[in-house]
Amino acid sequence: MAFKNYILVCGGAGCEANRGVDLYKTLQKELQEQGVENEAQVVKTGCFGFCEKGPIVKMLPDETFYVSVKPEDAKEIVAEHVVKGRPVARLLYDKTQSRTNAKLEDIDFYQKQVRIVLRNCGVIDPDSIDEYIARDGYDALAKVLTEMTQDQVIEELKKSGLRGRGGAGFLTWKKWMFTKQVASNEKYVICNADEGDPGAYMDRSTIEGDPHSILEAMTIAGRTVGASQGVIYIRAEYPLAIIRLENAIKQAKDYGLLGENILGTGFNFNIEIRLGAGAFVCGEETALIASTEGRRGMPIPRPPFPAVRGLWQKPTVINNVETYANIPMIVLRGGDWFAKIGTETSKGTKVFALTGKINNSGLIEVPMGTTLREIIYDIGGGIRGGKAFKAVQTGGPSGGVITSEYLDTPIDYEHLQKLGSIMGSGGMIVMDEDDCMVDVARFYQEFCVDESCGKCAPCRIGTRTIYNLLTGICQGRGTMDDLQKINEIGRAMQKAALCGLGQTAPNPVLSTMKYYEKEYLAHIKEKKCPSGKCRDLVTYYILPNKCIGCTVCARRCPVGAITGERQKIHTINQETCIKCGECLKACKFSAVFRR
Amino acid sequence: MAKLTLEELKKLREEKRKELNNRRTEGKDVQVIVGMGTCGIAAGAKDTFDAFLKEIDQSGLTNVTIRQTGCMGLCHSEPTVEVIVPDMPSVVYGNVNPDVAQRIVRKHIVGKIMINDHIFDKPAADIIK
Ligand SMILES: Cc1cc2nc3c(=O)[nH]c(=O)nc-3n(C[C@H](O)[C@H](O)[C@H](O)COP(=O)(O)O)c2cc1C
């Protein structure tokens, strides 16, 4: 026999610290005392997010969401909700706090996430076209082919305000209109699934979870701009996504939803997959086109834009995976529906890959305008190990950091840009007090050195020079002059580099220099790394007055740098020490000291 | 499969929607849905999938379908599994190793009792009706 109610009590670290365990026990006790232990089960769960409002209780099946629940509230929850079946109003989550969702009438939940792009991910079997069709799949295509003119599709996109999710945020309707307007007997539709920035996996997950949504949207694009051939450019490092795409293409062809005479309307559209070798620069549209044509993946100056002269010199629409995934929903629900979600300039949702020092890392989709605080604390469950939040990196090697001061900034294209970062494709890396910002900048610069195609001098030489200077600073050889140089080279690259890679490569360093100048100065003037990350700048000592000679550190040291007899004071040989910090972690007497 | 016309697509949709929403018609009223994106598979979702197959086989249950799906978004607690049992609210379990899979079959599916410490909140409401 199933229970009538399930009382889910959040067992995340935050809630437990807030007497969540007492709450769990008290609820069980109350069920017994009120004689309804067969009516409801109390279940302890994983972290539900919303940690600042914990302990959280969620009632099933009615999905009631209670916040800040104390053990003293257990009696009332059982008496009212379980016995009488009515919610305890004073404990309910006030959903008007969630500004962004309040606008969307049909989303009437406490959740911060709204899944449009990810609507089918984690719901359908990605290998089943039938399940995709069951959830309105290919209905948008049918509508476009039979009920809409090309201009009407563009008009809906215009109303929707959809902007490209690949980074630059260009209006999708304009791109499609430009391509449509160019007269040509041959046009192409490309899906950019290169996804090369470190920490990003939104596009991979979208394709793996819902490949048909991309095929459907590309076919809609083909019909709208007058193309009959599509290309999905995807890196070979995404084998599962490729297999699912291949399977989806085959199924769609079998059903006549792709190929010749689609749905009997006389419209032809084919899609082929092109594998990239995993170079970051091949995500840049002109380099991507070169690579697709079999040439070396190097960018060329624009204009002409691909809309005018793209693949095989023909007019080409090129959009990102996430951009496409939005399109069937816009066609079906209308541009006005989409435009209700988000902010003035940025409509709809954005998918982020939330990673780094966060409790609930994950793939999330939130309305534009959601604040970083909501993402990190309400969805992400806060910083791991109860450490202090330091910064979020968005936009990968083209982006910058956002500091704790700006946690309440609504996330959209304009706000992020104002802060010196960018939306990027959606990687969001959370950093805590242990992360060194100079080291972070050095990491991204190294990435750009590796990934620079070498065609233009500002990028080829600039990334290398900045990287060398940053390495010097991390190793204690930095001078104030270096900061000046980085600034000058960076500004020059922003103006002179050929493509987005070089133009944005200085962003991580310039952004961290702006917000964490003190950290740079500590490295340069005091030769110190405040977070202890830069090994060349830290020294480990054993404090003689605290060491009791327990030998734990000596046994833990991986290079045998610690000597000392049992019950005698130990010492660290600085020549041998590799500064891994294991001794600091191992010592129970606070005798190891880092400087 | 022959190529679809507009009408046939509509008919197919109606049929499949009923099937997806209501599998009872086939006598299989319990669904176990395993997240099998790269992230889930890397965390061991294939073993979890196999553990469900084995446990269901051994307990002689004939009313359970096991399906795969993409990433549910809960990367911090892969592998993730959604469990749908009639008369019970559907829930998402995280960190489902083969051992937890066995407990889900025995306690949740057979005993109708939810398991502590593994349930996570579904991240968002479904916008498709
Ligand atoms: C170095 C570099 C890498 C890029 N990588 C990607 C990528 O991986 N995926 C992507 O969609 N766009 C990427 N872009 C942006 C593309 O050039 C292009 O703007 C985008 O595909 C257009 O699609 P959208 O309008 O839908 O955003 C990259 C740009 C640069 C400069």
PDB file of C-alpha atoms in Angstrom, chain A residues 341-563:
ATOM      1  CA  ILE A 341      10.277  35.403 -20.448  1.00  0.00           C
ATOM      2  CA  GLY A 342      13.476  37.255 -19.674  1.00  0.00           C
ATOM      3  CA  THR A 343      14.522  40.895 -19.606  1.00  0.00           C
ATOM      4  CA  GLU A 344      14.032  43.919 -21.814  1.00  0.00           C
ATOM      5  CA  THR A 345      16.946  43.147 -24.124  1.00  0.00           C
ATOM      6  CA  SER A 346      17.434  39.433 -23.554  1.00  0.00           C
ATOM      7  CA  LYS A 347      14.473  37.159 -24.050  1.00  0.00           C
ATOM      8  CA  GLY A 348      13.883  33.569 -23.113  1.00  0.00           C
ATOM      9  CA  THR A 349      16.117  31.378 -21.015  1.00  0.00           C
ATOM     10  CA  LYS A 350      19.791  30.479 -20.897  1.00  0.00           C
ATOM     11  CA  VAL A 351      21.328  27.105 -20.228  1.00  0.00           C
ATOM     12  CA  PHE A 352      24.391  27.110 -18.000  1.00  0.00           C
ATOM     13  CA  ALA A 353      26.842  24.402 -17.063  1.00  0.00           C
ATOM     14  CA  LEU A 354      27.307  25.209 -13.400  1.00  0.00           C
ATOM     15  CA  THR A 355      30.609  23.817 -12.164  1.00  0.00           C
ATOM     16  CA  GLY A 356      33.495  24.514  -9.833  1.00  0.00           C
ATOM     17  CA  LYS A 357      33.280  24.937  -6.077  1.00  0.00           C
ATOM     18  CA  ILE A 358      29.542  24.556  -5.929  1.00  0.00           C
ATOM     19  CA  ASN A 359      27.491  21.969  -4.058  1.00  0.00           C
ATOM     20  CA  ASN A 360      25.006  21.141  -6.784  1.00  0.00           C
ATOM     21  CA  SER A 361      26.931  21.278 -10.002  1.00  0.00           C
ATOM     22  CA  GLY A 362      24.667  20.717 -12.931  1.00  0.00           C
ATOM     23  CA  LEU A 363      23.091  21.662 -16.186  1.00  0.00           C
ATOM     24  CA  ILE A 364      20.573  24.389 -15.473  1.00  0.00           C
ATOM     25  CA  GLU A 365      18.210  26.517 -17.516  1.00  0.00           C
ATOM     26  CA  VAL A 366      16.965  29.806 -16.087  1.00  0.00           C
ATOM     27  CA  PRO A 367      15.035  32.765 -17.437  1.00  0.00           C
ATOM     28  CA  MET A 368      17.276  35.635 -18.525  1.00  0.00           C
ATOM     29  CA  GLY A 369      17.391  38.126 -15.701  1.00  0.00           C
ATOM     30  CA  THR A 370      17.849  35.560 -12.976  1.00  0.00           C
ATOM     31  CA  THR A 371      20.530  36.770 -10.570  1.00  0.00           C
ATOM     32  CA  LEU A 372      23.792  35.038  -9.846  1.00  0.00           C
ATOM     33  CA  ARG A 373      22.729  34.779  -6.230  1.00  0.00           C
ATOM     34  CA  GLU A 374      19.659  32.768  -7.214  1.00  0.00           C
ATOM     35  CA  ILE A 375      21.763  30.498  -9.372  1.00  0.00           C
ATOM     36  CA  ILE A 376      24.483  29.912  -6.826  1.00  0.00           C
ATOM     37  CA  TYR A 377      22.440  29.640  -3.653  1.00  0.00           C
ATOM     38  CA  ASP A 378      18.897  28.661  -4.599  1.00  0.00           C
ATOM     39  CA  ILE A 379      19.781  26.281  -7.412  1.00  0.00           C
ATOM     40  CA  GLY A 380      23.418  25.478  -6.768  1.00  0.00           C
ATOM     41  CA  GLY A 381      23.033  24.948  -3.040  1.00  0.00           C
ATOM     42  CA  GLY A 382      25.913  27.285  -2.180  1.00  0.00           C
ATOM     43  CA  ILE A 383      29.667  26.906  -2.014  1.00  0.00           C
ATOM     44  CA  ARG A 384      31.202  23.553  -1.251  1.00  0.00           C
ATOM     45  CA  GLY A 385      32.505  22.940   2.232  1.00  0.00           C
ATOM     46  CA  GLY A 386      30.901  26.119   3.558  1.00  0.00           C
ATOM     47  CA  LYS A 387      33.725  28.233   2.124  1.00  0.00           C
ATOM     48  CA  ALA A 388      33.369  31.831   1.094  1.00  0.00           C
ATOM     49  CA  PHE A 389      32.215  32.683  -2.418  1.00  0.00           C
ATOM     50  CA  LYS A 390      34.834  34.546  -4.358  1.00  0.00           C
ATOM     51  CA  ALA A 391      33.831  34.899  -7.997  1.00  0.00           C
ATOM     52  CA  VAL A 392      32.086  33.336 -10.941  1.00  0.00           C
ATOM     53  CA  GLN A 393      33.783  33.001 -14.286  1.00  0.00           C
ATOM     54  CA  THR A 394      31.476  33.214 -17.287  1.00  0.00           C
ATOM     55  CA  GLY A 395      32.250  33.146 -20.974  1.00  0.00           C
ATOM     56  CA  GLY A 396      35.290  30.872 -20.593  1.00  0.00           C
ATOM     57  CA  PRO A 397      38.495  32.096 -22.234  1.00  0.00           C
ATOM     58  CA  SER A 398      36.574  35.016 -23.778  1.00  0.00           C
ATOM     59  CA  GLY A 399      34.906  36.108 -20.581  1.00  0.00           C
ATOM     60  CA  GLY A 400      35.726  37.450 -17.185  1.00  0.00           C
ATOM     61  CA  VAL A 401      34.916  37.208 -13.528  1.00  0.00           C
ATOM     62  CA  ILE A 402      31.988  38.514 -11.572  1.00  0.00           C
ATOM     63  CA  THR A 403      32.643  39.248  -7.941  1.00  0.00           C
ATOM     64  CA  SER A 404      30.485  38.931  -4.836  1.00  0.00           C
ATOM     65  CA  GLU A 405      29.559  42.613  -5.038  1.00  0.00           C
ATOM     66  CA  TYR A 406      27.577  41.858  -8.181  1.00  0.00           C
ATOM     67  CA  LEU A 407      25.745  38.742  -7.033  1.00  0.00           C
ATOM     68  CA  ASP A 408      22.431  40.528  -7.463  1.00  0.00           C
ATOM     69  CA  THR A 409      23.019  41.641 -11.027  1.00  0.00           C
ATOM     70  CA  PRO A 410      20.386  40.174 -13.339  1.00  0.00           C
ATOM     71  CA  ILE A 411      22.072  37.976 -15.885  1.00  0.00           C
ATOM     72  CA  ASP A 412      21.601  39.073 -19.458  1.00  0.00           C
ATOM     73  CA  TYR A 413      23.831  40.019 -22.376  1.00  0.00           C
ATOM     74  CA  GLU A 414      24.076  43.702 -21.472  1.00  0.00           C
ATOM     75  CA  HIS A 415      24.657  43.386 -17.728  1.00  0.00           C
ATOM     76  CA  LEU A 416      27.410  40.829 -18.104  1.00  0.00           C
ATOM     77  CA  GLN A 417      29.148  42.925 -20.704  1.00  0.00           C
ATOM     78  CA  LYS A 418      28.992  45.963 -18.463  1.00  0.00           C
ATOM     79  CA  LEU A 419      30.781  43.982 -15.773  1.00  0.00           C
ATOM     80  CA  GLY A 420      33.587  43.113 -18.196  1.00  0.00           C
ATOM     81  CA  SER A 421      32.460  39.527 -18.718  1.00  0.00           C
ATOM     82  CA  ILE A 422      30.250  38.009 -21.396  1.00  0.00           C
ATOM     83  CA  MET A 423      27.358  35.584 -21.545  1.00  0.00           C
ATOM     84  CA  GLY A 424      29.437  33.286 -23.697  1.00  0.00           C
ATOM     85  CA  SER A 425      27.980  29.955 -24.527  1.00  0.00           C
ATOM     86  CA  GLY A 426      27.120  29.185 -20.920  1.00  0.00           C
ATOM     87  CA  GLY A 427      30.006  27.833 -18.894  1.00  0.00           C
ATOM     88  CA  MET A 428      29.755  29.118 -15.331  1.00  0.00           C
ATOM     89  CA  ILE A 429      32.632  28.252 -13.051  1.00  0.00           C
ATOM     90  CA  VAL A 430      32.267  29.070  -9.374  1.00  0.00           C
ATOM     91  CA  MET A 431      35.385  29.967  -7.400  1.00  0.00           C
ATOM     92  CA  ASP A 432      35.984  30.175  -3.677  1.00  0.00           C
ATOM     93  CA  GLU A 433      38.580  31.685  -1.346  1.00  0.00           C
ATOM     94  CA  ASP A 434      41.153  29.029  -2.294  1.00  0.00           C
ATOM     95  CA  ASP A 435      41.286  30.115  -5.929  1.00  0.00           C
ATOM     96  CA  CYS A 436      44.014  32.530  -6.977  1.00  0.00           C
ATOM     97  CA  MET A 437      42.839  35.000  -9.590  1.00  0.00           C
ATOM     98  CA  VAL A 438      46.273  35.434 -11.153  1.00  0.00           C
ATOM     99  CA  ASP A 439      46.464  31.684 -11.563  1.00  0.00           C
ATOM    100  CA  VAL A 440      42.968  31.621 -13.095  1.00  0.00           C
ATOM    101  CA  ALA A 441      43.998  34.275 -15.619  1.00  0.00           C
ATOM    102  CA  ARG A 442      47.148  32.325 -16.397  1.00  0.00           C
ATOM    103  CA  PHE A 443      45.092  29.159 -16.967  1.00  0.00           C
ATOM    104  CA  TYR A 444      42.842  30.804 -19.555  1.00  0.00           C
ATOM    105  CA  GLN A 445      45.767  32.525 -21.221  1.00  0.00           C
ATOM    106  CA  GLU A 446      47.531  29.202 -21.584  1.00  0.00           C
ATOM    107  CA  PHE A 447      44.392  27.818 -23.188  1.00  0.00           C
ATOM    108  CA  CYS A 448      44.403  30.673 -25.701  1.00  0.00           C
ATOM    109  CA  VAL A 449      48.090  30.164 -26.490  1.00  0.00           C
ATOM    110  CA  ASP A 450      47.358  26.530 -27.288  1.00  0.00           C
ATOM    111  CA  GLU A 451      44.242  27.288 -29.290  1.00  0.00           C
ATOM    112  CA  SER A 452      45.394  30.353 -31.223  1.00  0.00           C
ATOM    113  CA  CYS A 453      45.522  29.371 -34.898  1.00  0.00           C
ATOM    114  CA  GLY A 454      48.537  31.611 -35.427  1.00  0.00           C
ATOM    115  CA  LYS A 455      47.207  33.405 -38.479  1.00  0.00           C
ATOM    116  CA  CYS A 456      47.297  36.932 -37.072  1.00  0.00           C
ATOM    117  CA  ALA A 457      50.169  38.407 -35.099  1.00  0.00           C
ATOM    118  CA  PRO A 458      48.190  40.156 -32.346  1.00  0.00           C
ATOM    119  CA  CYS A 459      46.749  36.848 -31.198  1.00  0.00           C
ATOM    120  CA  ARG A 460      49.756  34.617 -31.881  1.00  0.00           C
ATOM    121  CA  ILE A 461      52.283  36.889 -30.186  1.00  0.00           C
ATOM    122  CA  GLY A 462      49.952  38.637 -27.777  1.00  0.00           C
ATOM    123  CA  THR A 463      48.610  35.531 -26.064  1.00  0.00           C
ATOM    124  CA  ARG A 464      52.133  34.134 -25.682  1.00  0.00           C
ATOM    125  CA  THR A 465      53.556  37.365 -24.274  1.00  0.00           C
ATOM    126  CA  ILE A 466      50.757  37.825 -21.770  1.00  0.00           C
ATOM    127  CA  TYR A 467      51.077  34.189 -20.761  1.00  0.00           C
ATOM    128  CA  ASN A 468      54.799  34.569 -20.112  1.00  0.00           C
ATOM    129  CA  LEU A 469      54.237  37.698 -18.039  1.00  0.00           C
ATOM    130  CA  LEU A 470      51.514  35.991 -15.986  1.00  0.00           C
ATOM    131  CA  THR A 471      53.696  32.962 -15.398  1.00  0.00           C
ATOM    132  CA  GLY A 472      56.410  35.288 -14.145  1.00  0.00           C
ATOM    133  CA  ILE A 473      54.009  36.948 -11.735  1.00  0.00           C
ATOM    134  CA  CYS A 474      52.862  33.562 -10.418  1.00  0.00           C
ATOM    135  CA  GLN A 475      56.487  32.590  -9.859  1.00  0.00           C
ATOM    136  CA  GLY A 476      57.431  35.781  -8.063  1.00  0.00           C
ATOM    137  CA  ARG A 477      59.310  37.451 -10.921  1.00  0.00           C
ATOM    138  CA  GLY A 478      56.619  39.993 -11.725  1.00  0.00           C
ATOM    139  CA  THR A 479      57.143  43.754 -11.782  1.00  0.00           C
ATOM    140  CA  MET A 480      54.716  46.657 -11.826  1.00  0.00           C
ATOM    141  CA  ASP A 481      55.861  47.260 -15.359  1.00  0.00           C
ATOM    142  CA  ASP A 482      54.419  43.867 -16.333  1.00  0.00           C
ATOM    143  CA  LEU A 483      50.923  44.978 -15.402  1.00  0.00           C
ATOM    144  CA  GLN A 484      51.312  47.987 -17.616  1.00  0.00           C
ATOM    145  CA  LYS A 485      52.499  45.792 -20.477  1.00  0.00           C
ATOM    146  CA  ILE A 486      49.642  43.335 -20.093  1.00  0.00           C
ATOM    147  CA  ASN A 487      47.220  46.198 -20.216  1.00  0.00           C
ATOM    148  CA  GLU A 488      48.720  47.662 -23.374  1.00  0.00           C
ATOM    149  CA  ILE A 489      49.034  44.370 -25.215  1.00  0.00           C
ATOM    150  CA  GLY A 490      45.544  43.345 -24.135  1.00  0.00           C
ATOM    151  CA  ARG A 491      43.942  46.560 -25.371  1.00  0.00           C
ATOM    152  CA  ALA A 492      45.803  46.246 -28.666  1.00  0.00           C
ATOM    153  CA  MET A 493      44.646  42.653 -29.147  1.00  0.00           C
ATOM    154  CA  GLN A 494      41.038  43.639 -28.502  1.00  0.00           C
ATOM    155  CA  LYS A 495      41.282  46.047 -31.402  1.00  0.00           C
ATOM    156  CA  ALA A 496      43.654  44.333 -33.804  1.00  0.00           C
ATOM    157  CA  ALA A 497      43.122  40.576 -33.645  1.00  0.00           C
ATOM    158  CA  LEU A 498      41.475  38.974 -36.644  1.00  0.00           C
ATOM    159  CA  CYS A 499      38.746  36.994 -34.938  1.00  0.00           C
ATOM    160  CA  GLY A 500      36.883  36.712 -31.671  1.00  0.00           C
ATOM    161  CA  LEU A 501      39.462  34.377 -30.189  1.00  0.00           C
ATOM    162  CA  GLY A 502      42.243  36.956 -30.156  1.00  0.00           C
ATOM    163  CA  GLN A 503      39.926  39.895 -29.546  1.00  0.00           C
ATOM    164  CA  THR A 504      38.581  38.355 -26.361  1.00  0.00           C
ATOM    165  CA  ALA A 505      41.629  36.410 -25.167  1.00  0.00           C
ATOM    166  CA  PRO A 506      42.773  39.276 -22.887  1.00  0.00           C
ATOM    167  CA  ASN A 507      39.364  39.436 -21.154  1.00  0.00           C
ATOM    168  CA  PRO A 508      40.096  37.021 -18.285  1.00  0.00           C
ATOM    169  CA  VAL A 509      43.327  38.791 -17.362  1.00  0.00           C
ATOM    170  CA  LEU A 510      41.984  42.325 -17.775  1.00  0.00           C
ATOM    171  CA  SER A 511      38.879  41.463 -15.800  1.00  0.00           C
ATOM    172  CA  THR A 512      40.786  39.885 -12.900  1.00  0.00           C
ATOM    173  CA  MET A 513      43.269  42.779 -12.900  1.00  0.00           C
ATOM    174  CA  LYS A 514      40.361  45.139 -12.534  1.00  0.00           C
ATOM    175  CA  TYR A 515      38.550  43.372  -9.716  1.00  0.00           C
ATOM    176  CA  TYR A 516      41.478  41.742  -7.912  1.00  0.00           C
ATOM    177  CA  GLU A 517      44.245  44.289  -8.258  1.00  0.00           C
ATOM    178  CA  LYS A 518      45.257  43.621  -4.662  1.00  0.00           C
ATOM    179  CA  GLU A 519      46.001  39.999  -5.455  1.00  0.00           C
ATOM    180  CA  TYR A 520      48.236  40.976  -8.359  1.00  0.00           C
ATOM    181  CA  LEU A 521      50.024  43.477  -6.127  1.00  0.00           C
ATOM    182  CA  ALA A 522      50.541  40.863  -3.415  1.00  0.00           C
ATOM    183  CA  HIS A 523      52.201  38.594  -5.980  1.00  0.00           C
ATOM    184  CA  ILE A 524      54.386  41.372  -7.353  1.00  0.00           C
ATOM    185  CA  LYS A 525      55.317  43.493  -4.355  1.00  0.00           C
ATOM    186  CA  GLU A 526      55.188  41.069  -1.455  1.00  0.00           C
ATOM    187  CA  LYS A 527      55.923  37.955  -3.504  1.00  0.00           C
ATOM    188  CA  LYS A 528      52.959  36.299  -1.842  1.00  0.00           C
ATOM    189  CA  CYS A 529      49.960  34.386  -3.111  1.00  0.00           C
ATOM    190  CA  PRO A 530      47.108  35.170  -0.703  1.00  0.00           C
ATOM    191  CA  SER A 531      45.171  32.014  -1.502  1.00  0.00           C
ATOM    192  CA  GLY A 532      48.241  29.808  -1.357  1.00  0.00           C
ATOM    193  CA  LYS A 533      47.760  28.441  -4.853  1.00  0.00           C
ATOM    194  CA  CYS A 534      50.950  29.639  -6.530  1.00  0.00           C
ATOM    195  CA  ARG A 535      53.489  27.155  -5.273  1.00  0.00           C
ATOM    196  CA  ASP A 536      56.544  29.230  -5.944  1.00  0.00           C
ATOM    197  CA  LEU A 537      55.271  31.880  -3.599  1.00  0.00           C
ATOM    198  CA  VAL A 538      54.400  29.838  -0.560  1.00  0.00           C
ATOM    199  CA  THR A 539      56.579  28.231   2.072  1.00  0.00           C
ATOM    200  CA  TYR A 540      55.495  25.657   4.621  1.00  0.00           C
ATOM    201  CA  TYR A 541      56.970  25.718   8.120  1.00  0.00           C
ATOM    202  CA  ILE A 542      56.574  23.671  11.235  1.00  0.00           C
ATOM    203  CA  LEU A 543      56.107  25.759  14.365  1.00  0.00           C
ATOM    204  CA  PRO A 544      58.478  24.308  16.972  1.00  0.00           C
ATOM    205  CA  ASN A 545      56.325  25.318  19.920  1.00  0.00           C
ATOM    206  CA  LYS A 546      53.314  23.451  18.552  1.00  0.00           C
ATOM    207  CA  CYS A 547      54.868  20.311  17.050  1.00  0.00           C
ATOM    208  CA  ILE A 548      54.575  17.309  19.374  1.00  0.00           C
ATOM    209  CA  GLY A 549      56.439  14.930  17.094  1.00  0.00           C
ATOM    210  CA  CYS A 550      53.494  12.701  16.158  1.00  0.00           C
ATOM    211  CA  THR A 551      55.123  11.910  12.758  1.00  0.00           C
ATOM    212  CA  VAL A 552      51.827  12.121  10.868  1.00  0.00           C
ATOM    213  CA  CYS A 553      53.064  14.867   8.525  1.00  0.00           C
ATOM    214  CA  ALA A 554      56.306  13.045   7.792  1.00  0.00           C
ATOM    215  CA  ARG A 555      54.400   9.924   6.816  1.00  0.00           C
ATOM    216  CA  ARG A 556      51.959  11.886   4.669  1.00  0.00           C
ATOM    217  CA  CYS A 557      54.610  13.868   2.789  1.00  0.00           C
ATOM    218  CA  PRO A 558      54.824  12.362  -0.718  1.00  0.00           C
ATOM    219  CA  VAL A 559      58.452  13.396  -1.277  1.00  0.00           C
ATOM    220  CA  GLY A 560      59.959  12.669   2.143  1.00  0.00           C
ATOM    221  CA  ALA A 561      60.762  16.305   2.804  1.00  0.00           C
ATOM    222  CA  ILE A 562      59.857  16.150   6.491  1.00  0.00           C
ATOM    223  CA  THR A 563      62.310  14.724   9.007  1.00  0.00           C
TER     224      THR A 563
END
